[in-house]
Amino acid sequence: MPRITDVTCVLVSERLPAEWAAAHGVSSKRDEALVFITTEDGRVGVGESYHAFSPGTIPGIVEGHIREILVGRDSSEIQLLWEEVFFSTGQLGSAAVAAMSGVDIALWDLLGRRTGLPVATLLGGGGVDLVPAYVGCMCLGFQDAASLREEVKLYLSQGYTAMKLRGGKDLEADVEAVATAREVAGPHVDLMIDANSAYSPPESLQLAKRLERYGTFWLEDPFDFSVKYHHADMGWLRKASPVPICSGGNVYTRFDVRALIDAGGVDYLTPDVCKCGGLSEAMRIAALASAHNIIVAPHTVVGIGTVAGVHYTAAIPTHVRGHMEWDASVVNPLRDEMCRPALSIVDGCIAVPTGPGLGVEVPSAAMLERFSFIPGREISMPPRRRRWDPALRNPARQVRREPVTTAVK
Ligand SMILES: [Mg+2]
């Protein structure tokens, strides 16, 4: 197979049409770290690495350490290269795993382009043409009851049968939002809520108990954004909670997932192919989850990563294949305009692309220019405070939750 001649990483951004607020801060843009791998026959594969709110970190690892390993190597050595990168970057932690994720996706894309097969087929997902989707990402954010009703109605009219609210505002507001959405959606819609790490473990249990009566499908990440340091707490919550617990959007590799499962911490697992170690590692995570009968509901956000996530979802063992997260109504040009042909929705499900590789064109130089990187962090992420914190009682002392617009070196 052709040898690798170059590995590059390009940051791109899009402005949001309006600021988006959730429990972990405010965003005015969306970022994406694209990885490109070129081989000696002139082919290019593309992948996405999670940017980890730290622009500059991922390109540094991809174009430094990883490029050194990959250039000159056979592009079909996906497993060997994964291990070589992983076991030589342990000291770099999850940033290196995120960097490797985009590299791994690009290698699978290259293999697909060369063989003429979709990545889903290469992963064993042939015969699956639709994957179930739930309305998530930047949909159903904090808002008043009237507009929440309208948004839920919109998704019902579009054929969606699963949707996720943004929670973490406060316990009363979260319960009210779920009650409103349930009233509008009726009993047969899968209704989730993501608290984006806003609560302490005891508050999380209080919330779970109050959500039971609304048939809540799952309660996601009620505490700590990075579940790594809270495996045991998640296990405690899952045992005590009357509603299913969802986590794993921030797991890096099967080893994180093993620790989470060992602690008894999850009913629904949400790996993201852009951060968990790429498609190769996501498949190993699906195997691990399937052995524990844990449903895998892939997390996605932006463009190439979402496309890769669809291929992944198609290849997850059927008995644990859950819904994939989908940004249903929000303007998302990094996905819908940069990834051509655009993904399509059929009856509330995502159609699996059928072209070679990821099934989308490699973004052109003009496209990268059009979405050139906007400096600064993507989300403000202020210090996490409990609701009894004096700083929150006195507005004058509050940390301002405004978008970050200054450049991050
Ligand atoms: Mg989440």
Short mmCIF file of C-alpha atoms and ligand atoms in Angstrom, two decimals:
data_model
loop_
_atom_site.label_atom_id
_atom_site.label_comp_id
_atom_site.label_asym_id
_atom_site.label_seq_id
_atom_site.Cartn_x
_atom_site.Cartn_y
_atom_site.Cartn_z
CA MET A 1 0.00 0.00 0.00
CA PRO A 2 1.22 3.56 -0.68
CA ARG A 3 3.41 5.22 1.92
CA ILE A 4 2.52 8.31 3.87
CA THR A 5 4.24 11.48 2.67
CA ASP A 6 2.62 14.16 4.83
CA VAL A 7 0.42 14.74 7.88
CA THR A 8 -1.10 18.15 8.57
CA CYS A 9 -3.69 19.64 10.90
CA VAL A 10 -5.79 22.73 10.08
CA LEU A 11 -8.08 24.55 12.51
CA VAL A 12 -11.35 25.87 11.09
CA SER A 13 -14.25 27.80 12.66
CA GLU A 14 -17.74 29.04 12.01
CA ARG A 15 -19.58 31.88 13.72
CA LEU A 16 -22.84 30.83 15.37
CA PRO A 17 -25.88 32.75 14.16
CA ALA A 18 -26.57 33.57 17.81
CA GLU A 19 -24.74 32.92 21.07
CA TRP A 20 -25.47 29.53 22.59
CA ALA A 21 -25.60 29.03 26.35
CA ALA A 22 -25.49 25.85 28.38
CA ALA A 23 -24.42 24.99 31.89
CA HIS A 24 -20.75 24.98 30.95
CA GLY A 25 -20.65 28.45 29.43
CA VAL A 26 -21.39 30.52 26.36
CA SER A 27 -20.23 29.96 22.77
CA SER A 28 -20.20 32.34 19.84
CA LYS A 29 -18.42 30.02 17.40
CA ARG A 30 -17.70 26.38 16.63
CA ASP A 31 -14.18 25.05 16.05
CA GLU A 32 -12.89 21.95 14.32
CA ALA A 33 -9.37 20.50 13.99
CA LEU A 34 -9.06 18.75 10.61
CA VAL A 35 -6.32 16.21 9.94
CA PHE A 36 -5.08 15.52 6.41
CA ILE A 37 -2.89 12.54 5.49
CA THR A 38 -1.29 12.42 2.05
CA THR A 39 0.19 9.29 0.45
CA GLU A 40 2.78 8.92 -2.33
CA ASP A 41 0.07 8.20 -4.93
CA GLY A 42 -1.38 11.68 -4.31
CA ARG A 43 -4.43 10.51 -2.37
CA VAL A 44 -5.56 12.49 0.68
CA GLY A 45 -7.58 11.20 3.64
CA VAL A 46 -9.34 13.50 6.10
CA GLY A 47 -10.22 13.13 9.77
CA GLU A 48 -11.24 15.30 12.73
CA SER A 49 -9.58 15.60 16.12
CA TYR A 50 -11.41 17.06 19.10
CA HIS A 51 -9.90 20.50 19.75
CA ALA A 52 -10.34 20.28 23.54
CA PHE A 53 -11.00 24.04 23.81
CA SER A 54 -7.27 24.52 23.36
CA PRO A 55 -6.54 25.68 19.80
CA GLY A 56 -2.94 25.05 18.86
CA THR A 57 -2.44 22.02 21.09
CA ILE A 58 -3.77 19.46 18.63
CA PRO A 59 -1.94 20.71 15.50
CA GLY A 60 1.25 20.76 17.61
CA ILE A 61 0.94 17.06 18.45
CA VAL A 62 -0.29 15.97 14.99
CA GLU A 63 2.36 17.82 13.02
CA GLY A 64 5.11 17.09 15.55
CA HIS A 65 5.26 13.74 17.28
CA ILE A 66 2.65 11.93 15.17
CA ARG A 67 3.95 13.17 11.81
CA GLU A 68 7.43 11.96 12.74
CA ILE A 69 6.06 8.45 13.30
CA LEU A 70 3.78 8.32 10.24
CA VAL A 71 5.80 9.77 7.36
CA GLY A 72 7.37 6.98 5.30
CA ARG A 73 5.07 4.30 6.73
CA ASP A 74 2.58 2.09 4.88
CA SER A 75 -0.81 3.82 5.11
CA SER A 76 -2.64 0.53 5.69
CA GLU A 77 -0.83 -0.11 9.01
CA ILE A 78 -3.73 1.40 10.95
CA GLN A 79 -3.47 -0.80 14.02
CA LEU A 80 0.34 -0.72 14.22
CA LEU A 81 0.42 3.05 13.88
CA TRP A 82 -2.32 3.49 16.49
CA GLU A 83 -0.38 1.49 19.05
CA GLU A 84 2.92 3.16 18.24
CA VAL A 85 1.41 6.61 18.73
CA PHE A 86 -0.58 5.65 21.83
CA PHE A 87 2.23 3.94 23.69
CA SER A 88 4.70 6.73 22.91
CA THR A 89 2.43 9.61 23.97
CA GLY A 90 1.18 8.40 27.34
CA GLN A 91 2.73 11.40 29.06
CA LEU A 92 0.69 13.75 26.88
CA GLY A 93 -2.59 12.33 28.15
CA SER A 94 -5.94 12.83 26.49
CA ALA A 95 -4.69 15.56 24.12
CA ALA A 96 -2.58 12.95 22.34
CA VAL A 97 -5.57 10.59 22.15
CA ALA A 98 -7.67 13.37 20.60
CA ALA A 99 -4.87 14.11 18.13
CA MET A 100 -4.58 10.42 17.24
CA SER A 101 -8.36 10.21 16.76
CA GLY A 102 -8.29 12.46 13.69
CA VAL A 103 -5.25 10.63 12.34
CA ASP A 104 -6.99 7.26 12.70
CA ILE A 105 -10.15 8.54 10.97
CA ALA A 106 -8.03 9.91 8.09
CA LEU A 107 -6.28 6.52 7.70
CA TRP A 108 -9.65 4.72 7.47
CA ASP A 109 -10.83 7.36 4.99
CA LEU A 110 -7.73 6.71 2.85
CA LEU A 111 -8.30 2.95 2.94
CA GLY A 112 -11.89 3.46 1.84
CA ARG A 113 -10.97 5.82 -0.98
CA ARG A 114 -8.36 3.35 -2.21
CA THR A 115 -10.65 0.30 -2.08
CA GLY A 116 -13.78 2.14 -3.21
CA LEU A 117 -15.69 1.07 -0.09
CA PRO A 118 -17.47 3.19 2.53
CA VAL A 119 -15.76 3.21 5.94
CA ALA A 120 -18.93 1.72 7.50
CA THR A 121 -18.53 -1.32 5.23
CA LEU A 122 -14.82 -1.66 6.07
CA LEU A 123 -15.76 -1.65 9.77
CA GLY A 124 -18.31 -4.44 9.21
CA GLY A 125 -21.39 -2.23 9.03
CA GLY A 126 -22.48 -3.19 5.53
CA GLY A 127 -26.24 -3.54 5.08
CA VAL A 128 -27.04 -0.73 7.52
CA ASP A 129 -28.34 2.22 5.55
CA LEU A 130 -29.91 4.29 8.35
CA VAL A 131 -28.79 4.96 11.92
CA PRO A 132 -31.19 6.24 14.60
CA ALA A 133 -30.67 9.87 15.59
CA TYR A 134 -31.70 11.96 18.56
CA VAL A 135 -32.02 15.73 18.48
CA GLY A 136 -29.12 17.06 20.54
CA CYS A 137 -26.00 19.25 20.31
CA MET A 138 -27.03 22.91 20.21
CA CYS A 139 -30.77 22.22 20.06
CA LEU A 140 -33.28 22.56 22.93
CA GLY A 141 -31.14 24.95 24.98
CA PHE A 142 -32.16 27.13 27.91
CA GLN A 143 -35.40 28.98 27.04
CA ASP A 144 -38.89 29.79 28.29
CA ALA A 145 -41.68 27.20 28.24
CA ALA A 146 -43.50 28.69 25.23
CA SER A 147 -40.49 28.55 22.92
CA LEU A 148 -39.51 25.11 24.24
CA ARG A 149 -42.97 23.85 23.27
CA GLU A 150 -42.54 25.23 19.77
CA GLU A 151 -39.10 23.68 19.35
CA VAL A 152 -40.28 20.26 20.51
CA LYS A 153 -43.26 20.49 18.12
CA LEU A 154 -40.92 21.34 15.26
CA TYR A 155 -38.83 18.18 15.78
CA LEU A 156 -41.93 16.04 16.12
CA SER A 157 -43.20 17.40 12.81
CA GLN A 158 -39.83 16.53 11.25
CA GLY A 159 -40.21 12.89 12.29
CA TYR A 160 -37.77 12.75 15.21
CA THR A 161 -38.68 10.35 17.99
CA ALA A 162 -35.86 11.16 20.44
CA MET A 163 -34.58 14.47 21.78
CA LYS A 164 -32.30 15.84 24.47
CA LEU A 165 -32.81 18.96 26.55
CA ARG A 166 -30.02 21.08 27.95
CA GLY A 167 -30.17 21.03 31.72
CA GLY A 168 -27.99 22.20 34.56
CA LYS A 169 -29.66 25.60 34.95
CA ASP A 170 -31.11 24.68 38.34
CA LEU A 171 -33.12 21.74 39.62
CA GLU A 172 -36.50 23.47 39.36
CA ALA A 173 -35.86 24.73 35.83
CA ASP A 174 -34.63 21.32 34.68
CA VAL A 175 -37.65 19.46 36.06
CA GLU A 176 -40.00 22.05 34.56
CA ALA A 177 -38.35 21.79 31.14
CA VAL A 178 -38.63 17.99 31.10
CA ALA A 179 -42.26 18.17 32.25
CA THR A 180 -43.08 20.67 29.48
CA ALA A 181 -41.30 18.66 26.79
CA ARG A 182 -43.02 15.44 27.92
CA GLU A 183 -46.43 17.08 27.84
CA VAL A 184 -45.87 18.23 24.25
CA ALA A 185 -44.07 15.12 23.00
CA GLY A 186 -46.43 12.53 24.45
CA PRO A 187 -45.44 9.23 26.04
CA HIS A 188 -43.62 7.59 23.12
CA VAL A 189 -40.73 10.01 22.54
CA ASP A 190 -37.35 9.18 24.08
CA LEU A 191 -36.62 12.26 26.18
CA MET A 192 -33.13 12.83 27.54
CA ILE A 193 -31.56 15.64 29.57
CA ASP A 194 -27.89 16.62 29.73
CA ALA A 195 -26.92 18.63 32.82
CA ASN A 196 -23.42 19.34 31.48
CA SER A 197 -21.78 18.74 34.84
CA ALA A 198 -23.62 21.49 36.71
CA TYR A 199 -24.46 19.58 39.89
CA SER A 200 -22.85 17.97 42.87
CA PRO A 201 -23.39 14.20 43.23
CA PRO A 202 -26.19 14.59 45.86
CA GLU A 203 -28.00 17.19 43.75
CA SER A 204 -27.71 14.82 40.80
CA LEU A 205 -29.57 12.15 42.72
CA GLN A 206 -32.25 14.65 43.76
CA LEU A 207 -32.71 15.56 40.11
CA ALA A 208 -32.82 11.91 39.00
CA LYS A 209 -35.55 11.14 41.53
CA ARG A 210 -37.66 14.07 40.37
CA LEU A 211 -37.23 13.12 36.71
CA GLU A 212 -38.49 9.59 37.15
CA ARG A 213 -42.17 10.47 36.82
CA TYR A 214 -41.61 11.93 33.34
CA GLY A 215 -40.23 8.68 31.93
CA THR A 216 -36.83 10.26 31.37
CA PHE A 217 -34.83 8.16 28.92
CA TRP A 218 -31.49 9.20 30.41
CA LEU A 219 -29.86 11.77 32.67
CA GLU A 220 -26.48 12.71 31.18
CA ASP A 221 -23.35 13.92 32.94
CA PRO A 222 -25.01 15.61 35.91
CA PHE A 223 -21.58 16.18 37.45
CA ASP A 224 -18.07 16.79 36.32
CA PHE A 225 -17.39 17.47 32.71
CA SER A 226 -14.46 15.06 32.65
CA VAL A 227 -15.86 11.83 34.02
CA LYS A 228 -12.37 10.42 34.50
CA TYR A 229 -12.07 11.73 38.02
CA HIS A 230 -15.55 10.67 39.02
CA HIS A 231 -15.89 7.04 38.02
CA ALA A 232 -16.78 5.96 41.55
CA ASP A 233 -19.28 8.82 42.00
CA MET A 234 -20.95 7.86 38.73
CA GLY A 235 -21.17 4.27 39.95
CA TRP A 236 -22.78 5.47 43.19
CA LEU A 237 -25.29 7.59 41.28
CA ARG A 238 -26.21 4.86 38.84
CA LYS A 239 -26.92 2.46 41.67
CA ALA A 240 -29.17 4.93 43.47
CA SER A 241 -30.83 6.62 40.48
CA PRO A 242 -34.34 5.66 39.35
CA VAL A 243 -33.55 6.89 35.82
CA PRO A 244 -30.81 5.56 33.53
CA ILE A 245 -27.47 7.36 33.68
CA CYS A 246 -25.60 8.41 30.55
CA SER A 247 -21.96 9.40 30.31
CA GLY A 248 -18.83 8.90 28.27
CA GLY A 249 -18.70 11.89 25.92
CA ASN A 250 -15.35 12.59 27.52
CA VAL A 251 -13.84 9.11 27.61
CA TYR A 252 -10.45 8.61 26.07
CA THR A 253 -9.70 5.04 24.96
CA ARG A 254 -11.12 1.70 26.07
CA PHE A 255 -9.12 2.00 29.28
CA ASP A 256 -11.24 4.95 30.47
CA VAL A 257 -14.36 3.00 29.51
CA ARG A 258 -13.15 -0.04 31.41
CA ALA A 259 -12.64 2.08 34.54
CA LEU A 260 -16.11 3.59 34.15
CA ILE A 261 -17.71 0.16 33.72
CA ASP A 262 -15.70 -1.34 36.58
CA ALA A 263 -17.05 1.42 38.83
CA GLY A 264 -20.60 0.54 37.72
CA GLY A 265 -21.10 3.99 36.29
CA VAL A 266 -23.18 3.96 33.15
CA ASP A 267 -26.33 2.74 31.37
CA TYR A 268 -25.74 4.63 28.11
CA LEU A 269 -22.24 5.31 26.79
CA THR A 270 -21.53 8.25 24.45
CA PRO A 271 -18.07 7.88 22.90
CA ASP A 272 -16.99 10.48 20.35
CA VAL A 273 -14.81 9.15 17.52
CA CYS A 274 -12.92 12.46 17.45
CA LYS A 275 -11.68 12.14 21.01
CA CYS A 276 -11.87 8.50 22.15
CA GLY A 277 -9.06 7.34 19.84
CA GLY A 278 -10.69 7.35 16.41
CA LEU A 279 -12.76 4.74 14.62
CA SER A 280 -10.39 1.90 15.57
CA GLU A 281 -10.68 2.59 19.28
CA ALA A 282 -14.39 3.40 19.08
CA MET A 283 -14.97 -0.11 17.66
CA ARG A 284 -13.02 -1.63 20.56
CA ILE A 285 -15.12 0.47 22.96
CA ALA A 286 -18.31 -0.81 21.28
CA ALA A 287 -17.09 -4.37 21.77
CA LEU A 288 -16.38 -3.69 25.44
CA ALA A 289 -19.78 -2.06 25.92
CA SER A 290 -21.55 -4.91 24.12
CA ALA A 291 -20.00 -7.43 26.49
CA HIS A 292 -21.69 -5.48 29.31
CA ASN A 293 -24.95 -4.86 27.42
CA ILE A 294 -24.38 -1.10 27.61
CA ILE A 295 -26.06 0.88 24.84
CA VAL A 296 -23.64 2.95 22.74
CA ALA A 297 -25.08 6.33 21.70
CA PRO A 298 -22.29 8.19 19.89
CA HIS A 299 -21.60 11.84 20.70
CA THR A 300 -20.86 14.21 17.82
CA VAL A 301 -20.73 17.92 17.26
CA VAL A 302 -19.27 19.38 14.11
CA GLY A 303 -18.49 18.22 10.54
CA ILE A 304 -16.08 15.49 9.48
CA GLY A 305 -16.37 14.01 12.98
CA THR A 306 -20.13 13.70 12.60
CA VAL A 307 -19.74 11.97 9.23
CA ALA A 308 -17.22 9.56 10.78
CA GLY A 309 -19.66 9.05 13.67
CA VAL A 310 -22.38 7.91 11.26
CA HIS A 311 -20.06 5.25 9.77
CA TYR A 312 -19.17 4.17 13.30
CA THR A 313 -22.78 3.98 14.45
CA ALA A 314 -23.62 1.75 11.48
CA ALA A 315 -20.92 -0.72 12.57
CA ILE A 316 -21.81 -0.93 16.29
CA PRO A 317 -23.20 -4.37 17.27
CA THR A 318 -26.96 -4.16 16.73
CA HIS A 319 -28.02 -5.17 20.23
CA VAL A 320 -26.22 -2.18 21.75
CA ARG A 321 -26.57 0.37 18.92
CA GLY A 322 -28.25 3.45 20.34
CA HIS A 323 -29.22 6.83 18.94
CA MET A 324 -26.53 9.08 17.53
CA GLU A 325 -26.53 12.74 18.59
CA TRP A 326 -27.68 15.11 15.83
CA ASP A 327 -27.78 18.90 15.59
CA ALA A 328 -31.28 18.99 14.10
CA SER A 329 -32.25 22.56 13.39
CA VAL A 330 -29.20 24.68 14.02
CA VAL A 331 -27.18 26.22 11.21
CA ASN A 332 -24.06 24.04 10.97
CA PRO A 333 -22.09 24.93 7.82
CA LEU A 334 -18.95 23.04 8.93
CA ARG A 335 -21.11 19.93 8.59
CA ASP A 336 -23.64 20.82 5.91
CA GLU A 337 -21.52 22.92 3.56
CA MET A 338 -17.95 21.74 4.14
CA CYS A 339 -18.90 18.04 4.00
CA ARG A 340 -20.19 17.40 0.48
CA PRO A 341 -22.50 15.67 -0.27
CA ALA A 342 -24.25 16.68 2.95
CA LEU A 343 -25.61 14.03 5.31
CA SER A 344 -29.31 13.42 4.88
CA ILE A 345 -32.11 12.70 7.34
CA VAL A 346 -34.78 10.11 6.57
CA ASP A 347 -37.66 9.61 9.04
CA GLY A 348 -35.63 11.02 11.93
CA CYS A 349 -32.64 8.77 11.08
CA ILE A 350 -29.30 9.62 9.43
CA ALA A 351 -28.53 7.99 6.07
CA VAL A 352 -25.13 6.27 5.99
CA PRO A 353 -22.98 7.78 3.20
CA THR A 354 -22.34 5.32 0.38
CA GLY A 355 -19.32 6.84 -1.36
CA PRO A 356 -15.72 5.60 -0.89
CA GLY A 357 -14.09 6.33 2.48
CA LEU A 358 -16.12 8.76 4.58
CA GLY A 359 -18.20 9.43 1.46
CA VAL A 360 -17.55 13.17 1.43
CA GLU A 361 -15.10 15.27 -0.57
CA VAL A 362 -11.82 16.23 1.07
CA PRO A 363 -12.32 19.92 2.00
CA SER A 364 -10.61 22.12 -0.60
CA ALA A 365 -8.14 24.93 0.13
CA ALA A 366 -10.90 27.41 -0.75
CA MET A 367 -13.23 25.75 1.77
CA LEU A 368 -10.55 25.91 4.50
CA GLU A 369 -10.02 29.57 3.66
CA ARG A 370 -13.75 30.22 3.86
CA PHE A 371 -13.90 28.71 7.34
CA SER A 372 -10.57 30.09 8.51
CA PHE A 373 -9.93 29.82 12.22
CA ILE A 374 -11.36 32.46 14.54
CA PRO A 375 -8.88 32.93 17.43
CA GLY A 376 -9.96 32.23 20.98
CA ARG A 377 -11.57 29.45 22.95
CA GLU A 378 -14.87 28.02 21.77
CA ILE A 379 -16.71 28.17 25.08
CA SER A 380 -16.21 30.34 28.16
CA MET A 381 -16.24 27.58 30.82
CA PRO A 382 -16.16 29.70 34.02
CA PRO A 383 -15.18 28.10 37.34
CA ARG A 384 -17.90 25.70 38.50
CA ARG A 385 -19.74 27.10 41.52
CA ARG A 386 -22.47 25.58 43.61
CA ARG A 387 -25.71 27.48 43.83
CA TRP A 388 -25.09 28.48 47.45
CA ASP A 389 -21.77 30.12 46.54
CA PRO A 390 -21.78 33.82 47.65
CA ALA A 391 -20.44 34.78 44.23
CA LEU A 392 -23.65 33.54 42.66
CA ARG A 393 -25.90 35.26 45.22
CA ASN A 394 -24.27 38.61 44.55
CA PRO A 395 -24.35 39.41 40.84
CA ALA A 396 -21.55 41.94 41.28
CA ARG A 397 -19.21 39.13 42.22
CA GLN A 398 -20.22 36.75 39.46
CA VAL A 399 -17.73 35.44 36.98
CA ARG A 400 -18.92 36.79 33.67
CA ARG A 401 -20.06 34.04 31.35
CA GLU A 402 -19.24 35.76 28.14
CA PRO A 403 -17.63 34.35 25.02
CA VAL A 404 -13.87 34.46 24.90
CA THR A 405 -12.70 36.55 21.98
CA THR A 406 -9.03 37.06 22.73
CA ALA A 407 -6.48 34.89 20.98
CA VAL A 408 -5.15 31.88 22.87
CA LYS A 409 -1.47 31.29 22.26
MG MG B 1 -23.14 15.74 26.86
#
